[in-house]
mmCIF file of C-alpha atoms in Angstrom:
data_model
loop_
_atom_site.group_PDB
_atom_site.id
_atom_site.type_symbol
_atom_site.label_atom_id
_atom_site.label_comp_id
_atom_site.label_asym_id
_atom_site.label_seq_id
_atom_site.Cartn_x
_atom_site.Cartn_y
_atom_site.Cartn_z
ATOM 1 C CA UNK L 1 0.000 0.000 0.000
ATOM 2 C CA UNK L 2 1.434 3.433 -0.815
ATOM 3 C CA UNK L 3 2.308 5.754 1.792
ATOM 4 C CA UNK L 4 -0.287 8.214 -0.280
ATOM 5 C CA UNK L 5 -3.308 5.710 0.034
ATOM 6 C CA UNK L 6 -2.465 4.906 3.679
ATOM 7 C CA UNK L 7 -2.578 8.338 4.841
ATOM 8 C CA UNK L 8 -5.851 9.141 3.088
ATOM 9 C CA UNK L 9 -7.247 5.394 5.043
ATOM 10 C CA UNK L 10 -5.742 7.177 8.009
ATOM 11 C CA UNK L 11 -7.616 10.127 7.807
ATOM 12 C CA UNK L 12 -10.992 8.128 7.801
ATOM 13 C CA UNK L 13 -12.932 10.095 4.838
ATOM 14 C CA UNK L 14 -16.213 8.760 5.979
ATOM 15 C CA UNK L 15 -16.133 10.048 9.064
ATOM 16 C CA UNK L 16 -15.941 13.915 8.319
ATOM 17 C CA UNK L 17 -19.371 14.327 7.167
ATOM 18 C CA UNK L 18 -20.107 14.761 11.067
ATOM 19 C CA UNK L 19 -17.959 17.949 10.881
ATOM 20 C CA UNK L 20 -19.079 19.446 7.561
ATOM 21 C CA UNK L 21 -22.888 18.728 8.244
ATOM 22 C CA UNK L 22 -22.072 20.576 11.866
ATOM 23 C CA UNK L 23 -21.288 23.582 9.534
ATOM 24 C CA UNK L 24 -23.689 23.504 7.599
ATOM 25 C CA UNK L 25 -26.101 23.780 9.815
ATOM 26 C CA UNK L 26 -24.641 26.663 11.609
ATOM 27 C CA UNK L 27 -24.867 27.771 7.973
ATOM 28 C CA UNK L 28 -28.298 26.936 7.467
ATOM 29 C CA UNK L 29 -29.519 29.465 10.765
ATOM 30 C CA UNK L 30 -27.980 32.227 9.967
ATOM 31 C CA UNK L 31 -28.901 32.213 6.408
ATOM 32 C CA UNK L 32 -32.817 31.362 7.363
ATOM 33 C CA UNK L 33 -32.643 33.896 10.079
ATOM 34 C CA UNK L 34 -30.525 36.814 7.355
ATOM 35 C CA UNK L 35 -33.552 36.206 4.570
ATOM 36 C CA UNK L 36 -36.348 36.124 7.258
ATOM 37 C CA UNK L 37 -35.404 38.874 9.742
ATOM 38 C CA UNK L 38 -33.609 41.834 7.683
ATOM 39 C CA UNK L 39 -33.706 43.617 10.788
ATOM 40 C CA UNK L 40 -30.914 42.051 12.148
ATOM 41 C CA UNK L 41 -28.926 43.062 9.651
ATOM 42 C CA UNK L 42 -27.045 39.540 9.272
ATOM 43 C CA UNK L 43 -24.979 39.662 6.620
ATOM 44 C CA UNK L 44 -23.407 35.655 6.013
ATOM 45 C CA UNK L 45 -19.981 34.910 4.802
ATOM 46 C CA UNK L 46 -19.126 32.400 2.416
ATOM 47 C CA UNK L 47 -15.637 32.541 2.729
ATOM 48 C CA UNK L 48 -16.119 32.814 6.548
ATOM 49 C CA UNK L 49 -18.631 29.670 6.275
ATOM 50 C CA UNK L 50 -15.527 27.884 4.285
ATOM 51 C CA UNK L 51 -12.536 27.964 6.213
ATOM 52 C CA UNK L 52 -15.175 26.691 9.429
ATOM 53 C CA UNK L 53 -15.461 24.078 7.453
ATOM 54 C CA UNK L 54 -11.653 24.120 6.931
ATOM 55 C CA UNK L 55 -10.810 24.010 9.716
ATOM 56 C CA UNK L 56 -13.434 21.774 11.682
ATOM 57 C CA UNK L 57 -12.309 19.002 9.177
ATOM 58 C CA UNK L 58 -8.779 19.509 10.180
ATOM 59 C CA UNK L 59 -9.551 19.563 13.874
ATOM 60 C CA UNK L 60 -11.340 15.709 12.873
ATOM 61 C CA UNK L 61 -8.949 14.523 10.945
ATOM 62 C CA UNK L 62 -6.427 15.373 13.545
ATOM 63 C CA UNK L 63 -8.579 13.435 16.010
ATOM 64 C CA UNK L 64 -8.698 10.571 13.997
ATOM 65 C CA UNK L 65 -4.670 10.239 13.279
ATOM 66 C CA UNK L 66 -4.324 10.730 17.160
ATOM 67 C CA UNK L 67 -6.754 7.801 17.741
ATOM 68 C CA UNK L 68 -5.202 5.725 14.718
ATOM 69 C CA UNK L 69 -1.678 6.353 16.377
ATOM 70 C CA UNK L 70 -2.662 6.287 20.321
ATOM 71 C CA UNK L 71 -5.170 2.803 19.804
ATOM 72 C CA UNK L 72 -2.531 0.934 18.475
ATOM 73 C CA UNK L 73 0.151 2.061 21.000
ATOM 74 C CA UNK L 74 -2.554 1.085 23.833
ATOM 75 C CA UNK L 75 -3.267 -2.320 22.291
ATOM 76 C CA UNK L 76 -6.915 -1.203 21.781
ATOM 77 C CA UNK L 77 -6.692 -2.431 18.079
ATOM 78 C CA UNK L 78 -5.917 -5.889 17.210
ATOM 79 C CA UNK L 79 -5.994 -7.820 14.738
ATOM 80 C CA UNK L 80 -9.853 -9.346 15.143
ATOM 81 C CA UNK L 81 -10.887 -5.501 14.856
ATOM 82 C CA UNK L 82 -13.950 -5.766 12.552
ATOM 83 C CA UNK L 83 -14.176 -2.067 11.168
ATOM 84 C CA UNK L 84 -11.556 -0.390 8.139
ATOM 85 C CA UNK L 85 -7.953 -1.212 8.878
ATOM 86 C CA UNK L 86 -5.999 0.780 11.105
ATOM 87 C CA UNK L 87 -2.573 2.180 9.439
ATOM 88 C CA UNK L 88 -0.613 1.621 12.660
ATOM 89 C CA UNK L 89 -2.297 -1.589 13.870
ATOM 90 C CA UNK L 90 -1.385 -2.873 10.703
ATOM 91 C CA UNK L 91 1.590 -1.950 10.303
ATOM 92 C CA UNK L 92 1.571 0.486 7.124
ATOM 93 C CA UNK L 93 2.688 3.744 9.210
ATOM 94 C CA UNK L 94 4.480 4.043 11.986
ATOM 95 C CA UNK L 95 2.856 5.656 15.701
ATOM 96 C CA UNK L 96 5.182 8.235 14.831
ATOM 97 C CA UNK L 97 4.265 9.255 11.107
ATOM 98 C CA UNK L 98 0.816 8.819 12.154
ATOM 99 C CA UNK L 99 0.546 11.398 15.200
ATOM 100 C CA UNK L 100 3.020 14.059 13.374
ATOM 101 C CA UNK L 101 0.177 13.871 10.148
ATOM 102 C CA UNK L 102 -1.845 14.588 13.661
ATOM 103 C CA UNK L 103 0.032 16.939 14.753
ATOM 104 C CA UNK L 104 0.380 18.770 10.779
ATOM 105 C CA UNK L 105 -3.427 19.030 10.687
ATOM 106 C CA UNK L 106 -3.968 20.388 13.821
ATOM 107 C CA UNK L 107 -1.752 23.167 12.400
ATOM 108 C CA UNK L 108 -3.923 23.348 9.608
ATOM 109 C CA UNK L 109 -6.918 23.750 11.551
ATOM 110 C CA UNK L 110 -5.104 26.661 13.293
ATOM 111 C CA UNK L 111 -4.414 28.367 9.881
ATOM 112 C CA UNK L 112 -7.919 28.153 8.750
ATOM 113 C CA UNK L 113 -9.156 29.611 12.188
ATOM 114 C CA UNK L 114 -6.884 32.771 12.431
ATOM 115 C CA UNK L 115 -9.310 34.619 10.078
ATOM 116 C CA UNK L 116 -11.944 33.461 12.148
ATOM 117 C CA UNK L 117 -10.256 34.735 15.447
ATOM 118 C CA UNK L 118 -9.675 38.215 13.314
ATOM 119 C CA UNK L 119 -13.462 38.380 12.476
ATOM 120 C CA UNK L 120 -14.811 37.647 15.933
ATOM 121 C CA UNK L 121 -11.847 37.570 18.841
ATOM 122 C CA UNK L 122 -10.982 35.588 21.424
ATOM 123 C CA UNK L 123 -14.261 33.619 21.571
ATOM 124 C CA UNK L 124 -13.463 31.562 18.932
ATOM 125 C CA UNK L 125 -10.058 30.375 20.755
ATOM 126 C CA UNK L 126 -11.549 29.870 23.167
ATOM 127 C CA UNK L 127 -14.059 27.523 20.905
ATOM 128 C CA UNK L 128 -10.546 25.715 19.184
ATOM 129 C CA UNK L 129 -8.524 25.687 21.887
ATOM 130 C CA UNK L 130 -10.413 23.056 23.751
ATOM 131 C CA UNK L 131 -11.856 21.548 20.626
ATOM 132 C CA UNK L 132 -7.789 20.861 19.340
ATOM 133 C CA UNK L 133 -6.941 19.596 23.377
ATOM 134 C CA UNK L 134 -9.952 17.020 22.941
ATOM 135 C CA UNK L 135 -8.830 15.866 19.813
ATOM 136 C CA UNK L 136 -5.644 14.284 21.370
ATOM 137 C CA UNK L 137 -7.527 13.783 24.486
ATOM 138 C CA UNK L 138 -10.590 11.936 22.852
ATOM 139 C CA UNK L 139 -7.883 8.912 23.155
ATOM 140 C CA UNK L 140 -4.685 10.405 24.955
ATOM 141 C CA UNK L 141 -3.338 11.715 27.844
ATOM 142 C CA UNK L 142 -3.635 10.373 31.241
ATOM 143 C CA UNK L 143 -7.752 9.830 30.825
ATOM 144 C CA UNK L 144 -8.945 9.220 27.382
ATOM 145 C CA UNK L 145 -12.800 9.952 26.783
ATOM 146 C CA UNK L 146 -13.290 7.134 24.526
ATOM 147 C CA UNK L 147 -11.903 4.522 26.855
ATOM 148 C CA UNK L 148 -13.952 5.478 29.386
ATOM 149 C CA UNK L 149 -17.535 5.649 28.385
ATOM 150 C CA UNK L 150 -17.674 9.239 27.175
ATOM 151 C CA UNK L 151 -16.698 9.708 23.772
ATOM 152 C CA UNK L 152 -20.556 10.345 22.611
ATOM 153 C CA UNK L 153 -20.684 13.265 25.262
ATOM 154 C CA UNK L 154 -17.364 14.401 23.288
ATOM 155 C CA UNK L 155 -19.377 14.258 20.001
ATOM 156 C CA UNK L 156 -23.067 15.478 21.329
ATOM 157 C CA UNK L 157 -20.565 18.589 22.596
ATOM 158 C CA UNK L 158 -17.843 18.908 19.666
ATOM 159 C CA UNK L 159 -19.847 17.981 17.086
ATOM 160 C CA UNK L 160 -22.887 18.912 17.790
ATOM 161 C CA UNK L 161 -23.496 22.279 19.962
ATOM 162 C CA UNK L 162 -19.571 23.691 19.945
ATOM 163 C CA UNK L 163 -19.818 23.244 15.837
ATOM 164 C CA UNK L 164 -23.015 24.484 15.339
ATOM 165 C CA UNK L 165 -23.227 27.317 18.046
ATOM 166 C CA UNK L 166 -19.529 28.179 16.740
ATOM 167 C CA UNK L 167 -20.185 28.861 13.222
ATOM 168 C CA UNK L 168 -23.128 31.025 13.991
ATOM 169 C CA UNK L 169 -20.668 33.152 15.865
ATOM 170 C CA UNK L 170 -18.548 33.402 13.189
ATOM 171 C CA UNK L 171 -21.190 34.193 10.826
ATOM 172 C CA UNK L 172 -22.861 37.042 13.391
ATOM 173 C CA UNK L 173 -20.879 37.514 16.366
ATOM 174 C CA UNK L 174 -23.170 38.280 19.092
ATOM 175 C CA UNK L 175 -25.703 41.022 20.038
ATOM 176 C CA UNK L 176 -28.632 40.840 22.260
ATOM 177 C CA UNK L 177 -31.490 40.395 19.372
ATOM 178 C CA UNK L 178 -29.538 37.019 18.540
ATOM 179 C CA UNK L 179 -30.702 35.263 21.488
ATOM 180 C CA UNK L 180 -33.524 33.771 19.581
ATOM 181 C CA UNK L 181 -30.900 32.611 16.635
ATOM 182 C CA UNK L 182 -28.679 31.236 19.291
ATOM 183 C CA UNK L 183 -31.762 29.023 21.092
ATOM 184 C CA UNK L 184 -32.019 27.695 17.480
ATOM 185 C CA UNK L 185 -28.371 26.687 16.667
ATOM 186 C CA UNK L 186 -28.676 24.883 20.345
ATOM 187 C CA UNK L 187 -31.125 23.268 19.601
ATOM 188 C CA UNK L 188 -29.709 22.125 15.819
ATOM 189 C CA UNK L 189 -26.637 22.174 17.198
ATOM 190 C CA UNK L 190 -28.781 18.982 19.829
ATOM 191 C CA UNK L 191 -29.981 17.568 16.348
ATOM 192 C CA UNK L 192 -26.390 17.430 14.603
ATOM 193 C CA UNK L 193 -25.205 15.768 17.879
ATOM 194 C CA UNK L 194 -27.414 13.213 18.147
ATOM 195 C CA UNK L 195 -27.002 11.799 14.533
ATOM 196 C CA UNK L 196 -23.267 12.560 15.035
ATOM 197 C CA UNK L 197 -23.616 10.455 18.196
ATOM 198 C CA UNK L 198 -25.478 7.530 16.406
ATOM 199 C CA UNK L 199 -22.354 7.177 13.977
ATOM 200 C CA UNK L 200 -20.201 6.921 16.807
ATOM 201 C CA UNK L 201 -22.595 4.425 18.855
ATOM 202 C CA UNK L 202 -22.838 1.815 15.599
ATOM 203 C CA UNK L 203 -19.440 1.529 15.505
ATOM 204 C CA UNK L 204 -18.729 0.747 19.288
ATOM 205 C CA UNK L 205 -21.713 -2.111 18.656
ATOM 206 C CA UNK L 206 -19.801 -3.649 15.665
ATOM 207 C CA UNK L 207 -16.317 -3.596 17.805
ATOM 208 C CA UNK L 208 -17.873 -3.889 21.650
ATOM 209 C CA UNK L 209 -16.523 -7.424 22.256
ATOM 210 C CA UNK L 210 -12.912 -6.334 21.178
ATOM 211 C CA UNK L 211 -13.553 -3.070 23.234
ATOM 212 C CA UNK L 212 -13.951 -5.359 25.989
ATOM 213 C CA UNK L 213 -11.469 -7.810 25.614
ATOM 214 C CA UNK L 214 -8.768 -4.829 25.071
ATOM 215 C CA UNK L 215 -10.242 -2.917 28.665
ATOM 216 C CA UNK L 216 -11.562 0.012 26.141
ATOM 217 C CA UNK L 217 -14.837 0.925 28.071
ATOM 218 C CA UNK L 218 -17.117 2.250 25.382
ATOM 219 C CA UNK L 219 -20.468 3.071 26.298
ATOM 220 C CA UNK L 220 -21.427 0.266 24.351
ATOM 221 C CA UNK L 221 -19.359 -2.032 26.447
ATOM 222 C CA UNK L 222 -20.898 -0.516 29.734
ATOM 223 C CA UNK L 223 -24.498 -1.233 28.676
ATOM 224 C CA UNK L 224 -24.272 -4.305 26.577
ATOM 225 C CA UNK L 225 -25.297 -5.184 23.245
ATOM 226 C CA UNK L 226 -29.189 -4.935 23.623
ATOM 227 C CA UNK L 227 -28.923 -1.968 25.122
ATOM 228 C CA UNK L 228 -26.525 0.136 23.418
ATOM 229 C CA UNK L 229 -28.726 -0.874 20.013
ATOM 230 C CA UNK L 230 -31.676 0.912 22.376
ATOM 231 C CA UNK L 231 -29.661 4.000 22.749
ATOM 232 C CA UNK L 232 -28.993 4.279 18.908
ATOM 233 C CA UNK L 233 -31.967 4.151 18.405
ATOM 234 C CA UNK L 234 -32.640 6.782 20.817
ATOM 235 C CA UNK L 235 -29.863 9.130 19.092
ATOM 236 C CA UNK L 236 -31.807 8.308 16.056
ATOM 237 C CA UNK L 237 -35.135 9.371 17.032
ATOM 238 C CA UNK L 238 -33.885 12.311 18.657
ATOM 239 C CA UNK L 239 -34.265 14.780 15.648
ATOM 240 C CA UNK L 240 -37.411 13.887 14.823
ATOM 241 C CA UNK L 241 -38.961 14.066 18.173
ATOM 242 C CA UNK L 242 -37.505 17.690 18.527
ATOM 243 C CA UNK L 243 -38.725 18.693 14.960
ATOM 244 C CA UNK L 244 -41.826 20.329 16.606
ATOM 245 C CA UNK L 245 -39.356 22.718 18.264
ATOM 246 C CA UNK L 246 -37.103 23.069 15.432
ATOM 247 C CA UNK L 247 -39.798 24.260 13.563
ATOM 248 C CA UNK L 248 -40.554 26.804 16.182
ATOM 249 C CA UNK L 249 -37.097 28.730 15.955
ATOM 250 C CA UNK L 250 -36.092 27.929 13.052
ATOM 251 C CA UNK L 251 -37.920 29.812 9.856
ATOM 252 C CA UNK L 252 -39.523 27.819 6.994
ATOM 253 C CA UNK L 253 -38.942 24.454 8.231
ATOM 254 C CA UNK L 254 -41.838 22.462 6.597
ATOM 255 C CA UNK L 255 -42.740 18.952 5.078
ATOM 256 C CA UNK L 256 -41.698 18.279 1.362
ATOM 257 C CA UNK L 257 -40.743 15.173 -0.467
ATOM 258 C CA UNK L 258 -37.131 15.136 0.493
ATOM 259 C CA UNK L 259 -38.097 14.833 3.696
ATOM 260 C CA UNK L 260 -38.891 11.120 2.345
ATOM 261 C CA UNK L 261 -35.608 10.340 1.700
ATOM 262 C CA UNK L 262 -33.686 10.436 5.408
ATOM 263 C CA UNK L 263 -37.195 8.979 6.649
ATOM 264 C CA UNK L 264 -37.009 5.535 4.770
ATOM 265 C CA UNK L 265 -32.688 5.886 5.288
ATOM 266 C CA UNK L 266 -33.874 6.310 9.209
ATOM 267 C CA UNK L 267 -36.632 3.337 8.937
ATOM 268 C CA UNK L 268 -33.956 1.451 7.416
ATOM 269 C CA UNK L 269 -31.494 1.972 10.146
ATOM 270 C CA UNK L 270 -34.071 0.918 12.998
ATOM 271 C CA UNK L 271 -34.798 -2.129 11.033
ATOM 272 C CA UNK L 272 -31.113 -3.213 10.817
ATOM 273 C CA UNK L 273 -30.308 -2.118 14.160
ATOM 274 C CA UNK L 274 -32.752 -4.725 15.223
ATOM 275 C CA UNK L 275 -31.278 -7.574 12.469
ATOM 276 C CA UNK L 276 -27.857 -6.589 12.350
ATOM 277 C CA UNK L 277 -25.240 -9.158 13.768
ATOM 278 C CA UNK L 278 -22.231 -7.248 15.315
ATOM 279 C CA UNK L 279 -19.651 -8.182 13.066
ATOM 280 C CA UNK L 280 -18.501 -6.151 9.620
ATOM 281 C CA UNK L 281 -22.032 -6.333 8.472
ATOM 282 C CA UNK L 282 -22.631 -3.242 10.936
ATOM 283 C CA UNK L 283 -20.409 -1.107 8.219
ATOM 284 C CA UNK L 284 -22.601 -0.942 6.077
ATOM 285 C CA UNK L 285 -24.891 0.267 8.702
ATOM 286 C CA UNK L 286 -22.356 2.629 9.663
ATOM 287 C CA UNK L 287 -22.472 3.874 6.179
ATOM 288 C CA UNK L 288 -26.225 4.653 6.007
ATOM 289 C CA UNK L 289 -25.925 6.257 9.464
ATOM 290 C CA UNK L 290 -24.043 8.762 7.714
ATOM 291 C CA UNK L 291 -25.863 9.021 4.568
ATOM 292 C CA UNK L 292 -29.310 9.556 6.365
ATOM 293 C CA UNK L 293 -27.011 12.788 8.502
ATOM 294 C CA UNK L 294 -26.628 14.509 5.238
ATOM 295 C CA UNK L 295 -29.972 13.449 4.100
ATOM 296 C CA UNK L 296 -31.470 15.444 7.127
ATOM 297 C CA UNK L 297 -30.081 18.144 7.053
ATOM 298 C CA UNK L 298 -30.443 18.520 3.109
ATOM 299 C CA UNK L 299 -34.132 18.106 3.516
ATOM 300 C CA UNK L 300 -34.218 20.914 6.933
ATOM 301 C CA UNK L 301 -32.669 22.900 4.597
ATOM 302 C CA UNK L 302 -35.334 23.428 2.139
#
């Protein structure tokens, strides 16, 4: 395998639609809240809205060397792992190549923010700060989250409110009229989370008994099989149990054949939750997870 190919598997490519759809959503309020409340004055920023996106991918993909590098190093992959290869685990990059192409993106994502922090302050490093610390720390440093039951409070916050809330602070900064943009992005920002969160949860069902074996706590290793399925679920269900409220704060949300689309992707899910065997079958599941997140927010969009 080429050094080329096995950074690109390192970087996990179907993982970052969490980020981007964070964005884009954060996107999607201001830009509903610009066309139906000109007196505001909101005035959204493509090339602002951009290097976000920039530079939340970076911050991921820096996250996901780290946990390539860090898993490996703590024995927490092996060679029964059931998901994509691991570059380190297997031997096609070294711990060390792996967390400097870590360490090189979190760089990146530091570039693409410094317009950001010239737009709107210190606020937003105080947003990447943290968000760059729990990238390493998501599997590193004296107590990583993942191993201990709380990587999907890492996502629900990272990717979900901290993304969302973030780029709506880019886009506007913050006055007092904003407070009922801000209850909306929170409440998105809950949305984006929870199918962020559902991503995460299928793949700690498909790899729980390995978790286990290798003393990687997962949630889905503290609650068992049966029930972490139950708490997908739940992440699943989540956005369309708040859509009542969406609608409330967020303008023009209404029902339209798109909507079709992530609700037979979502149906789909629930039935293969239930059927699903936890072996490498669940990648595929782990694959419509992540189509039915864009899906979503495509169809909130219109």
């Amino acid at each position: 395998m080429s050094h080329i190919k096995s950074v690109f598997l390192a970087a996990r490519p179907k993982t970052l639609p969490a980020g981007l759809v964070a964005v884009w959503a954060g996107w999607l309020v201001v830009t509903k809240y610009a066309a139906h409340f000109p007196e505001l004055n909101l005035k959204p920023s493509v090339p602002l809205a951009i290097l976000t996106a920039l530079s939340c991918v970076c911050i991921q993909i820096a996250c996901n060397f780290f946990n390539d590098a860090l898993d490996a190093e703590n024995g927490k992959d092996t060679a029964r792992r059931l998901g994509p290869k691991r570059m380190t685990a297997g031997g096609q990059m070294s711990a060390r190549a792996v967390k400097l192409w870590g360490c090189t993106f979190a760089a990146l994502a530091v570039v693409f923010g410094l317009p950001l922090v010239l737009a709107q302050g210190w606020v937003v490093v105080a947003i990447g700060v943290p968000s760059l610390f729990f990238a390493y720390a998501y599997t590193g440093g004296p107590y990583p989250l993942a191993y201990h039951g709380l990587g999907e409070l890492f996502v629900m916050l990272f990717f979900g409110l901290v993304a969302v809330t973030g780029t709506v602070f880019v886009q506007a900064g913050w006055q007092p009229d904003f407070g009922m943009m801000y209850c909306c992005a929170s409440l998105v920002g809950v949305v984006c989370g929870a199918l962020s969160c559902l991503l995460i949860e299928v793949n700690n069902i498909r790899d729980r008994e390995e978790d286990e074996r290798t003393g990687k706590r997962t949630l889905a290793v503290r609650l068992g099989d049966s029930r972490a399925r139950g708490l997908a679920m739940a992440f699943l269900l989540v956005p369309y149990a708040t859509m009542r409220q969406v609608s409330f704060f967020l303008p023009s949300v209404h029902w339209h054949l798109l909507w079709c689309a992530p609700i037979l992707v979502g149906g789909l899910i629930l039935l293969k939750l239930h059927t699903t065997p936890s072996d490498r079958r669940m990648n595929t599941l782990l694959a419509l997870s992540a189509l039915h997140m864009v899906l979503y927010i495509a169809a909130l969009s219109l």
